[in-house]
Coordinates of C-alpha atoms in Angstrom, one line a residue:
M216 CA -14.5 -21.4 -21.8
G217 CA -15.1 -20.9 -18.1
A218 CA -15.8 -17.3 -17.0
P219 CA -13.3 -15.9 -14.5
V220 CA -14.5 -15.7 -11.0
D221 CA -14.5 -12.3 -9.2
L222 CA -14.0 -13.0 -5.5
S223 CA -13.7 -9.3 -4.5
V224 CA -16.8 -9.2 -2.4
T225 CA -19.0 -12.2 -1.4
V226 CA -22.5 -11.3 -0.4
F227 CA -24.9 -13.7 1.4
A228 CA -28.5 -12.8 0.5
L229 CA -31.8 -14.0 1.8
P230 CA -35.0 -13.8 -0.3
Q231 CA -36.4 -10.8 1.7
A232 CA -33.4 -8.7 0.5
E233 CA -33.9 -9.4 -3.2
P234 CA -33.7 -5.8 -4.5
L235 CA -30.3 -5.3 -2.8
A236 CA -29.0 -8.6 -4.0
T237 CA -29.8 -7.5 -7.6
L238 CA -27.9 -4.3 -7.1
A239 CA -25.0 -6.1 -5.5
A240 CA -24.8 -8.5 -8.5
A241 CA -24.9 -5.5 -10.9
K242 CA -21.8 -4.1 -9.1
G243 CA -19.9 -7.3 -10.0
W244 CA -20.0 -8.7 -6.5
Q245 CA -20.4 -12.5 -6.0
V246 CA -23.9 -13.0 -4.6
L247 CA -24.8 -16.3 -2.8
A248 CA -28.6 -16.6 -2.7
D249 CA -29.8 -18.6 0.3
P250 CA -33.4 -19.7 0.9
G251 CA -33.2 -19.0 4.7
G252 CA -34.8 -21.2 7.3
A253 CA -33.2 -24.0 9.1
G254 CA -29.4 -24.0 9.1
V255 CA -29.1 -20.5 7.8
M256 CA -26.5 -19.4 10.4
A257 CA -24.2 -22.4 9.6
R258 CA -24.5 -21.7 5.8
F259 CA -23.7 -18.0 6.3
A260 CA -20.7 -18.9 8.5
A261 CA -19.4 -21.3 5.9
S262 CA -19.9 -18.9 3.0
G263 CA -17.1 -16.6 4.0
A264 CA -19.3 -13.7 3.1
R265 CA -18.4 -10.2 4.5
I266 CA -21.9 -8.8 3.9
A267 CA -25.2 -10.4 4.7
L268 CA -28.4 -9.0 3.1
V269 CA -31.5 -10.0 5.2
G270 CA -35.0 -9.1 6.0
A271 CA -35.9 -7.6 9.3
G272 CA -37.1 -11.0 10.7
D273 CA -33.7 -12.7 10.1
V274 CA -31.4 -10.2 11.8
A275 CA -31.4 -12.0 15.2
A276 CA -30.6 -15.3 13.5
L277 CA -27.4 -14.0 11.9
A278 CA -26.3 -11.3 14.3
Q279 CA -23.9 -13.4 16.3
A280 CA -22.3 -15.0 13.3
A281 CA -21.9 -11.6 11.6
K282 CA -20.4 -10.0 14.7
S283 CA -17.8 -12.8 15.2
R284 CA -16.6 -12.4 11.6
G285 CA -16.7 -8.6 11.5
A286 CA -19.2 -8.9 8.7
A287 CA -21.8 -6.2 7.8
L288 CA -25.4 -7.2 8.4
L289 CA -27.6 -5.0 6.2
A290 CA -31.3 -5.4 7.0
V291 CA -34.2 -4.4 4.6
A292 CA -36.9 -2.9 6.9
G293 CA -40.6 -2.7 6.2
E294 CA -42.7 0.3 7.0
A295 CA -43.8 -1.1 10.3
D296 CA -40.3 -2.2 11.5
R297 CA -38.7 -0.2 14.2
L298 CA -35.1 0.7 13.3
D299 CA -33.9 1.0 16.9
L300 CA -35.0 -2.6 17.6
L301 CA -33.2 -3.8 14.5
H302 CA -30.0 -2.1 15.6
D303 CA -30.4 -3.6 19.1
A304 CA -30.8 -7.0 17.4
G305 CA -27.5 -6.7 15.7
A306 CA -28.0 -5.0 12.3
T307 CA -25.0 -2.9 11.3
H308 CA -26.9 -1.2 8.5
I309 CA -30.6 -0.7 7.7
V310 CA -32.4 0.5 4.6
R311 CA -36.2 0.8 4.1
R312 CA -37.7 -1.5 1.5
D313 CA -39.4 1.4 -0.3
A314 CA -36.1 3.4 -0.5
D315 CA -35.1 4.6 -3.9
A316 CA -32.2 2.9 -5.8
D317 CA -29.7 5.6 -4.8
A318 CA -30.4 5.1 -1.1
Q319 CA -30.1 1.3 -1.6
R320 CA -26.7 1.7 -3.4
Q321 CA -25.5 4.0 -0.6
A322 CA -26.5 1.3 2.0
L323 CA -24.5 -1.3 0.0
R324 CA -21.5 1.1 -0.1
S325 CA -21.7 1.7 3.6
A326 CA -21.8 -2.1 4.3
M327 CA -18.8 -2.5 2.0
R328 CA -16.8 0.1 3.9
H329 CA -17.7 -1.6 7.2
A330 CA -16.4 -4.9 5.7
E331 CA -13.2 -3.1 4.6
R332 CA -12.6 -1.7 8.0
T333 CA -12.9 -5.0 9.8
V334 CA -11.2 -7.2 7.2
R335 CA -7.7 -6.3 8.6
Q336 CA -8.6 -8.0 11.9
Q337 CA -10.3 -11.0 10.3
P338 CA -9.1 -14.0 8.2
D339 CA -9.0 -13.1 4.5
D340 CA -11.0 -15.8 2.7
R341 CA -10.6 -14.1 -0.7
R342 CA -6.8 -14.8 -0.7
E343 CA -7.4 -18.3 0.7
A344 CA -9.9 -19.0 -2.2
A345 CA -7.3 -17.8 -4.7
Q346 CA -4.7 -20.1 -3.1
R347 CA -7.1 -23.0 -3.3
W348 CA -7.6 -22.4 -7.0
I349 CA -3.9 -22.1 -7.8
A350 CA -3.1 -25.2 -5.6
A351 CA -5.6 -27.3 -7.5
R352 CA -3.9 -26.4 -10.8
L353 CA -0.5 -27.1 -9.4
D354 CA -1.7 -30.4 -8.0
A355 CA -2.9 -31.3 -11.4
G356 CA 0.6 -30.8 -12.8
A357 CA 0.0 -27.5 -14.6
A358 CA 2.5 -24.7 -14.7
V359 CA 0.8 -21.7 -13.3
G360 CA 1.4 -18.0 -13.8
V361 CA 0.2 -15.3 -11.4
A362 CA -0.1 -11.6 -12.2
I363 CA -0.9 -9.2 -9.2
T364 CA -2.1 -5.8 -10.3
T365 CA -2.2 -2.8 -8.0
L366 CA -4.0 0.4 -9.0
S367 CA -2.6 3.8 -8.1
R368 CA -4.0 7.4 -7.8
I369 CA -7.4 6.2 -6.5
D370 CA -7.2 8.7 -3.6
L371 CA -6.6 11.5 -6.1
V372 CA -9.6 10.4 -8.1
N373 CA -11.7 10.3 -4.9
A374 CA -10.5 13.9 -4.0
A375 CA -11.3 15.2 -7.4
H376 CA -14.5 13.4 -8.2
G377 CA -15.8 11.7 -5.0
R378 CA -15.6 8.2 -3.5
A379 CA -18.5 6.9 -5.7
V380 CA -16.5 7.7 -8.9
G381 CA -13.4 6.1 -7.4
D382 CA -15.4 3.0 -6.6
A383 CA -16.7 3.0 -10.2
V384 CA -13.3 3.2 -11.7
I385 CA -12.0 0.3 -9.5
A386 CA -15.0 -1.8 -10.6
A387 CA -14.3 -0.8 -14.2
A388 CA -10.7 -1.9 -13.9
G389 CA -11.8 -5.2 -12.5
E390 CA -14.1 -5.6 -15.5
R391 CA -11.3 -4.9 -17.9
I392 CA -9.1 -7.5 -16.2
A393 CA -12.0 -10.1 -16.4
E394 CA -12.7 -9.3 -20.0
L395 CA -9.0 -9.8 -20.9
A396 CA -8.9 -13.1 -19.0
M397 CA -12.0 -14.3 -20.7
S398 CA -10.7 -13.5 -24.2
R399 CA -7.3 -15.2 -23.6
F400 CA -7.7 -18.1 -21.3
G401 CA -9.6 -21.3 -21.2
A402 CA -9.3 -21.5 -17.4
A403 CA -8.4 -18.5 -15.2
L404 CA -9.1 -16.9 -11.9
V405 CA -9.6 -13.2 -11.3
A406 CA -9.9 -12.1 -7.7
R407 CA -9.8 -8.9 -5.7
S408 CA -7.1 -9.0 -3.1
G409 CA -7.8 -5.7 -1.4
R410 CA -9.6 -2.5 -2.5
T411 CA -7.2 -1.7 -5.3
A412 CA -5.4 -5.0 -6.0
F413 CA -6.4 -7.9 -8.3
V414 CA -5.0 -11.4 -8.8
L415 CA -5.0 -13.0 -12.2
A416 CA -3.9 -16.6 -12.4
A417 CA -3.7 -18.8 -15.5
D418 CA -1.5 -21.3 -17.3
A419 CA 2.1 -20.1 -17.3
D420 CA 2.6 -20.1 -21.1
R421 CA 0.0 -17.4 -21.5
I422 CA 0.4 -15.1 -18.5
A423 CA 3.4 -13.1 -19.6
G424 CA 1.9 -11.8 -22.8
A425 CA -1.4 -11.2 -21.0
A426 CA 0.4 -9.1 -18.3
D427 CA 1.7 -6.8 -21.0
A428 CA -1.7 -6.5 -22.6
L429 CA -3.3 -5.9 -19.2
G430 CA -0.9 -3.1 -18.5
E431 CA -1.9 -1.5 -21.8
A432 CA -5.6 -2.0 -21.1
L433 CA -5.4 -0.4 -17.7
G434 CA -3.4 2.4 -19.1
R435 CA -6.3 3.6 -21.2
P436 CA -8.6 6.2 -19.5
F437 CA -11.8 5.0 -17.9
V438 CA -14.9 7.1 -18.6
V439 CA -17.3 7.6 -15.7
D440 CA -20.3 9.8 -16.2
G441 CA -18.7 11.2 -19.3
T442 CA -15.4 12.1 -17.6
P443 CA -12.2 10.4 -18.7
I444 CA -10.1 9.3 -15.7
A445 CA -6.6 7.9 -15.9
L446 CA -5.1 5.5 -13.4
G447 CA -1.6 4.2 -12.8
C448 CA -0.9 0.5 -12.2
R449 CA 1.9 -1.9 -11.4
L450 CA 1.9 -5.6 -12.2
G451 CA 4.1 -8.3 -10.6
V452 CA 4.3 -11.6 -12.5
A453 CA 5.5 -14.9 -11.1
I454 CA 5.7 -18.3 -12.9
S455 CA 5.5 -21.5 -10.8
E456 CA 8.8 -23.4 -10.3
A457 CA 9.5 -27.0 -9.1
G458 CA 8.4 -27.3 -5.5
D459 CA 6.2 -24.2 -5.5
D460 CA 3.0 -24.1 -3.6
A461 CA 0.3 -21.5 -4.0
A462 CA 1.5 -19.3 -1.2
A463 CA 5.0 -19.1 -2.5
L464 CA 3.8 -18.2 -6.0
L465 CA 1.5 -15.4 -4.7
R466 CA 4.3 -14.2 -2.4
R467 CA 6.8 -13.9 -5.3
A468 CA 4.3 -12.1 -7.5
N469 CA 3.5 -9.6 -4.7
S470 CA 7.2 -9.1 -4.1
A471 CA 7.6 -8.3 -7.8
V472 CA 5.0 -5.5 -7.5
V473 CA 6.8 -4.0 -4.5
Q474 CA 10.2 -4.3 -6.2
G475 CA 8.9 -2.8 -9.4
R476 CA 7.5 0.2 -7.6
R477 CA 10.8 0.9 -5.9
V478 CA 13.3 0.0 -8.6
D479 CA 12.2 1.1 -12.0
G480 CA 9.3 2.6 -14.0
A481 CA 8.2 -0.5 -15.8
V482 CA 4.5 -1.3 -15.5
V483 CA 5.2 -5.1 -15.5
H484 CA 7.9 -6.5 -13.3
H485 CA 8.8 -10.2 -13.2
A486 CA 9.6 -12.0 -10.0
E487 CA 13.1 -13.4 -9.5
P488 CA 13.3 -17.1 -8.8
E489 CA 13.4 -18.0 -5.2
G490 CA 16.9 -19.6 -5.4
P491 CA 19.8 -19.3 -3.0
A492 CA 18.7 -15.7 -2.0
S493 CA 15.1 -16.7 -1.1
I494 CA 13.5 -14.8 1.8
D495 CA 13.5 -17.9 3.9
S496 CA 17.3 -18.4 3.5
L497 CA 17.9 -14.7 4.1
A498 CA 15.9 -14.9 7.3
I499 CA 18.2 -17.6 8.6
D500 CA 21.3 -15.6 7.6
L501 CA 20.0 -12.4 9.2
H502 CA 20.3 -13.9 12.7
H503 CA 24.1 -13.4 12.3
A504 CA 24.1 -10.2 10.3
I505 CA 24.2 -7.8 13.3
E506 CA 27.0 -9.6 15.1
R507 CA 29.0 -9.8 11.9
D508 CA 28.5 -6.0 11.3
E509 CA 27.0 -6.7 7.9
I510 CA 24.4 -3.9 8.1
A511 CA 25.6 -0.6 6.6
I512 CA 24.1 2.8 6.1
L513 CA 24.2 4.9 2.9
Y514 CA 23.0 8.5 2.6
Q515 CA 21.1 10.0 -0.4
P516 CA 21.3 13.8 -0.7
Q517 CA 18.2 15.9 -0.6
V518 CA 18.7 19.1 -2.7
E519 CA 17.0 22.4 -2.6
I520 CA 15.6 22.9 -6.1
A521 CA 15.9 26.7 -6.0
N522 CA 19.6 26.9 -5.5
G523 CA 21.1 23.4 -5.7
R524 CA 22.3 23.3 -2.1
I525 CA 22.3 19.9 -0.4
A526 CA 20.2 20.5 2.7
G527 CA 19.9 17.0 4.1
V528 CA 20.1 13.2 3.4
E529 CA 17.9 10.2 3.7
A530 CA 19.5 7.3 5.6
L531 CA 19.1 4.0 3.7
A532 CA 20.1 0.6 5.1
R533 CA 22.1 -1.9 3.1
W534 CA 23.0 -5.5 4.0
D535 CA 26.4 -6.4 2.8
H536 CA 25.6 -10.1 2.5
P537 CA 28.7 -12.4 2.4
R538 CA 27.4 -14.5 -0.5
H539 CA 24.8 -12.3 -2.3
G540 CA 26.5 -8.9 -2.2
S541 CA 24.7 -5.7 -1.4
L542 CA 21.0 -6.1 -0.6
G543 CA 18.6 -3.2 -0.2
A544 CA 16.2 -2.3 2.6
E545 CA 13.4 -4.2 0.9
A546 CA 15.1 -7.5 1.1
L547 CA 16.5 -6.7 4.5
F548 CA 13.2 -5.9 6.1
A549 CA 11.4 -8.8 4.3
A550 CA 13.9 -11.2 5.8
A551 CA 13.6 -9.4 9.2
E552 CA 9.8 -9.9 9.2
R553 CA 10.2 -13.6 8.3
A554 CA 12.8 -14.1 11.0
D555 CA 10.7 -12.1 13.6
L556 CA 13.6 -9.7 13.9
G557 CA 11.9 -6.5 12.7
I558 CA 12.3 -4.6 15.9
A559 CA 15.8 -5.7 16.5
I560 CA 16.9 -4.6 13.0
S561 CA 15.1 -1.3 13.2
D562 CA 16.7 -0.6 16.6
H563 CA 20.1 -1.5 15.2
I564 CA 19.7 0.8 12.1
Q565 CA 18.5 3.7 14.3
R566 CA 21.6 3.3 16.5
L567 CA 23.9 3.1 13.5
V568 CA 22.5 6.2 11.8
L569 CA 22.5 8.3 15.0
A570 CA 26.0 7.2 16.0
E571 CA 27.5 7.9 12.5
A572 CA 25.7 11.2 12.1
A573 CA 26.8 12.4 15.6
G574 CA 30.4 11.8 14.6
W575 CA 30.3 13.3 11.1
P576 CA 33.2 15.5 9.9
R577 CA 32.8 19.3 9.8
A578 CA 31.7 19.3 6.1
L579 CA 28.5 17.4 7.0
H580 CA 27.6 19.3 10.2
G581 CA 24.8 21.3 8.7
L582 CA 22.9 18.5 7.1
R583 CA 19.5 17.2 8.2
V584 CA 19.1 13.4 8.5
S585 CA 15.9 11.6 7.5
L586 CA 15.4 8.3 9.3
N587 CA 12.6 5.8 8.5
L588 CA 10.3 4.3 11.1
T589 CA 8.6 1.0 10.5
A590 CA 5.1 -0.2 11.4
A591 CA 6.6 -2.2 14.3
D592 CA 8.2 0.9 15.6
V593 CA 5.1 3.0 15.8
A594 CA 3.1 0.1 17.3
R595 CA 5.5 -0.2 20.3
P596 CA 4.1 1.1 23.6
D597 CA 5.9 4.3 24.7
F598 CA 8.0 4.3 21.6
A599 CA 8.5 8.0 21.5
R600 CA 10.1 8.2 24.9
G601 CA 12.6 5.5 24.2
F602 CA 13.4 6.8 20.8
L603 CA 14.1 10.3 22.0
A604 CA 16.3 8.9 24.8
L605 CA 18.3 7.1 22.1
V606 CA 18.6 10.3 20.0
D607 CA 19.8 12.3 23.1
A608 CA 22.3 9.6 24.1
S609 CA 23.8 9.6 20.6
G610 CA 24.5 13.4 20.8
F611 CA 22.8 14.1 17.5
P612 CA 20.6 17.2 17.8
R613 CA 16.9 16.6 17.6
G614 CA 16.5 19.7 15.5
R615 CA 18.3 18.2 12.6
L616 CA 16.4 14.9 12.6
T617 CA 13.4 14.1 10.3
I618 CA 11.2 11.1 11.0
E619 CA 9.9 9.5 7.8
I620 CA 6.8 7.2 7.9
T621 CA 5.8 5.1 4.9
E622 CA 2.0 4.8 4.9
S623 CA 1.6 1.7 2.9
G624 CA 0.2 -1.0 5.2
M625 CA 1.3 0.8 8.3
I626 CA -1.2 3.5 9.6
Q627 CA -4.2 1.7 10.9
D628 CA -4.7 3.5 14.3
L629 CA -4.6 7.0 12.9
E630 CA -5.2 8.7 16.2
A631 CA -2.4 6.8 18.0
V632 CA 0.0 7.5 15.2
A633 CA -0.9 11.2 15.2
T634 CA -0.3 11.4 18.9
L635 CA 3.1 9.7 18.5
L636 CA 4.2 12.0 15.7
A637 CA 3.0 15.1 17.6
H638 CA 5.1 14.0 20.6
L639 CA 8.2 13.6 18.3
R640 CA 7.5 16.9 16.5
G641 CA 6.9 18.7 19.8
A642 CA 10.3 17.4 21.0
G643 CA 12.1 19.1 18.1
C644 CA 12.0 16.5 15.3
R645 CA 10.4 17.0 12.0
V646 CA 8.0 14.5 10.3
A647 CA 7.6 13.5 6.6
I648 CA 5.2 11.1 5.0
D649 CA 7.0 9.0 2.4
D650 CA 6.1 7.4 -1.0
F651 CA 3.0 9.6 -1.5
G652 CA 1.2 8.8 -4.7
T653 CA 2.0 5.0 -4.8
G654 CA -1.6 4.0 -4.6
Y655 CA -1.7 3.4 -0.8
S656 CA -1.5 7.1 0.2
S657 CA -4.7 8.5 1.7
L658 CA -5.6 12.2 1.8
A659 CA -7.0 11.5 5.3
Y660 CA -3.5 11.1 6.6
L661 CA -2.5 14.6 5.4
K662 CA -5.4 16.1 7.3
A663 CA -4.9 14.1 10.5
L664 CA -1.1 13.8 10.9
P665 CA 1.2 16.5 12.1
L666 CA 3.6 16.7 9.1
D667 CA 6.4 19.0 7.9
Y668 CA 7.2 17.3 4.6
L669 CA 5.4 15.3 1.9
K670 CA 7.6 13.1 -0.3
I671 CA 6.1 12.3 -3.7
D672 CA 7.0 8.9 -5.0
K673 CA 9.4 8.4 -7.9
A674 CA 6.5 7.2 -10.1
M675 CA 4.9 10.6 -9.8
T676 CA 8.3 12.2 -10.5
R677 CA 8.5 10.3 -13.8
D678 CA 4.9 11.4 -14.6
I679 CA 5.7 15.1 -14.6
G680 CA 7.6 14.6 -17.8
G681 CA 4.6 12.8 -19.4
S682 CA 1.3 13.9 -20.6
T683 CA -0.5 17.1 -19.7
R684 CA -2.9 15.1 -17.6
D685 CA 0.1 13.6 -15.7
R686 CA 1.5 17.0 -15.0
V687 CA -1.9 18.3 -13.7
I688 CA -2.0 15.5 -11.1
V689 CA 1.6 16.2 -9.9
R690 CA 0.8 19.9 -9.9
G691 CA -2.3 19.3 -7.8
V692 CA -0.4 17.2 -5.2
I693 CA 2.3 19.8 -4.8
A694 CA -0.2 22.6 -4.5
M695 CA -2.3 20.7 -2.0
A696 CA 0.8 20.0 0.2
R697 CA 2.0 23.6 0.1
S698 CA -1.5 24.9 0.9
L699 CA -1.4 22.6 4.0
G700 CA 2.0 24.1 5.0
F701 CA 4.1 21.1 4.0
A702 CA 7.4 21.3 2.1
V703 CA 7.5 18.9 -0.9
I704 CA 10.4 16.5 -1.6
A705 CA 10.4 14.7 -5.0
E706 CA 12.1 11.3 -5.0
G707 CA 13.7 9.6 -8.0
V708 CA 14.7 12.7 -10.0
E709 CA 17.0 11.5 -12.8
T710 CA 16.9 14.2 -15.5
E711 CA 17.3 18.0 -15.6
R712 CA 13.9 18.2 -17.3
Q713 CA 12.2 16.6 -14.4
R714 CA 14.0 18.9 -12.0
A715 CA 13.0 22.0 -14.0
L716 CA 9.3 20.9 -14.3
L717 CA 9.2 20.2 -10.5
A718 CA 10.7 23.6 -9.8
A719 CA 8.1 25.3 -12.0
E720 CA 5.3 23.6 -10.0
G721 CA 6.7 24.8 -6.7
C722 CA 8.5 21.6 -5.4
D723 CA 11.0 22.5 -2.7
F724 CA 13.5 19.6 -2.6
Y725 CA 14.5 16.6 -4.7
Q726 CA 16.6 13.5 -4.3
G727 CA 17.7 11.1 -7.0
F728 CA 20.5 10.1 -9.4
L729 CA 20.5 13.5 -11.1
R730 CA 22.6 14.7 -8.1
A731 CA 23.8 11.6 -6.4
E732 CA 23.1 7.9 -5.7
P733 CA 23.1 6.8 -2.1
L734 CA 26.6 7.4 -0.7
D735 CA 28.8 6.3 2.2
V736 CA 30.1 8.9 4.6
A737 CA 33.4 9.3 2.8
A738 CA 31.8 9.9 -0.6
L739 CA 29.2 12.2 0.9
T740 CA 31.9 14.2 2.6
A741 CA 33.8 14.5 -0.7
L742 CA 30.6 15.7 -2.5
M743 CA 29.9 18.3 0.2
E744 CA 33.5 19.6 0.1
G745 CA 33.3 19.8 -3.7
S746 CA 30.1 21.7 -3.4

């Protein structure tokens, strides 16, 4: 039985860095030992490694290759080596050979963070390696199943116990995935696909049961330094179909993760077949959706927990597709991205929302409107000026508009985003961060961004009715937000018990099916008049 391969971190190690190579291997990283000498630069470039461990004498030889790849170059310095000269030669990190084990581990962690920061701008060889493995199985005629696992609450673990404990829990989760794969499969691949995501690929007839078992395994607490720590997770499963290639299979599994996080509380979510409503076919149809007036807006009420008053609504886009019926924002924006229409669709939705809200009947005049911005929006030069001009031209008051930003995969230039949001907030709008607690949210955003609201994800809303430990986590998020001066909005509230527990913890607002599903203007007006 072949052992699963962990492709999370590939380390290129020369003999002079042997102590660090041993520590890296102990962390579960893939270490490529190289003898050095002639051809070392070419071998490093071909290895795809994001970290190189070298002696002081090899820094210059690998500096250019490391810089071009955005890789970390960690040099082991002797007593006589001058650190300033090693930095000048291209070393990104340096540790003394006689440093203790803790200092060496810290140097490895620093090198890893460097690699994580630069990987967004560099080709992702880990995903390519996973694709090659899957492609080889498909080419051999095998039916392949893929399960993508994303871990959540890591930022909360970091805040409570420190980054080192968070890293240890992630590593332990990877070990559990690898152990399960080894016990169930004769041939499998386990690869890290980001800091908190893992890919498990194996023969299709075994992957479904393994996904359920994996969800149960990751649901058990991890013990780090004697402290039990619970994580959340979501799994997306896809089984190969006729004509599938590796990229399509991974894409469907990833879509299942996203869909599962937004639609229901199941840990394991299975991908829909890419049939008539595949993203590629939707992308073609989307070119005509605007001119045919197929994009519609629904509004989900946001309710004050203390008194039951509807204070505002979140605007949600729907695509009334002529063949496939009503499609949500997830499918709409996935198709827009594929068709390179993201900005056009976002502009269209913003105009629709503002025009409708400006013409609302009297019963809706006091409501706030929350409008989502996309990654493409915030990346546009001078976006704030153009957006505020659009708001003013619509006649809708800035003071009743809330801008929602969804952090996942969006906020990379934190300083630029903070400046943009400060501009919008200074112009009279309010700002909310959406989907907090999904596993992508970073506590750094709460410190850096000018916010008025924090919206906790529906998964955390479900958790408040769970174990004592789950309630403690939700309580901590609400208390943290309120101490920073943010109002808290809970998404996905479906039961009176959830509402009561959230109220007891100090949550300010909620939205969810307990009060109303997303409504069109006529239904929203009737609800408000009835209230």
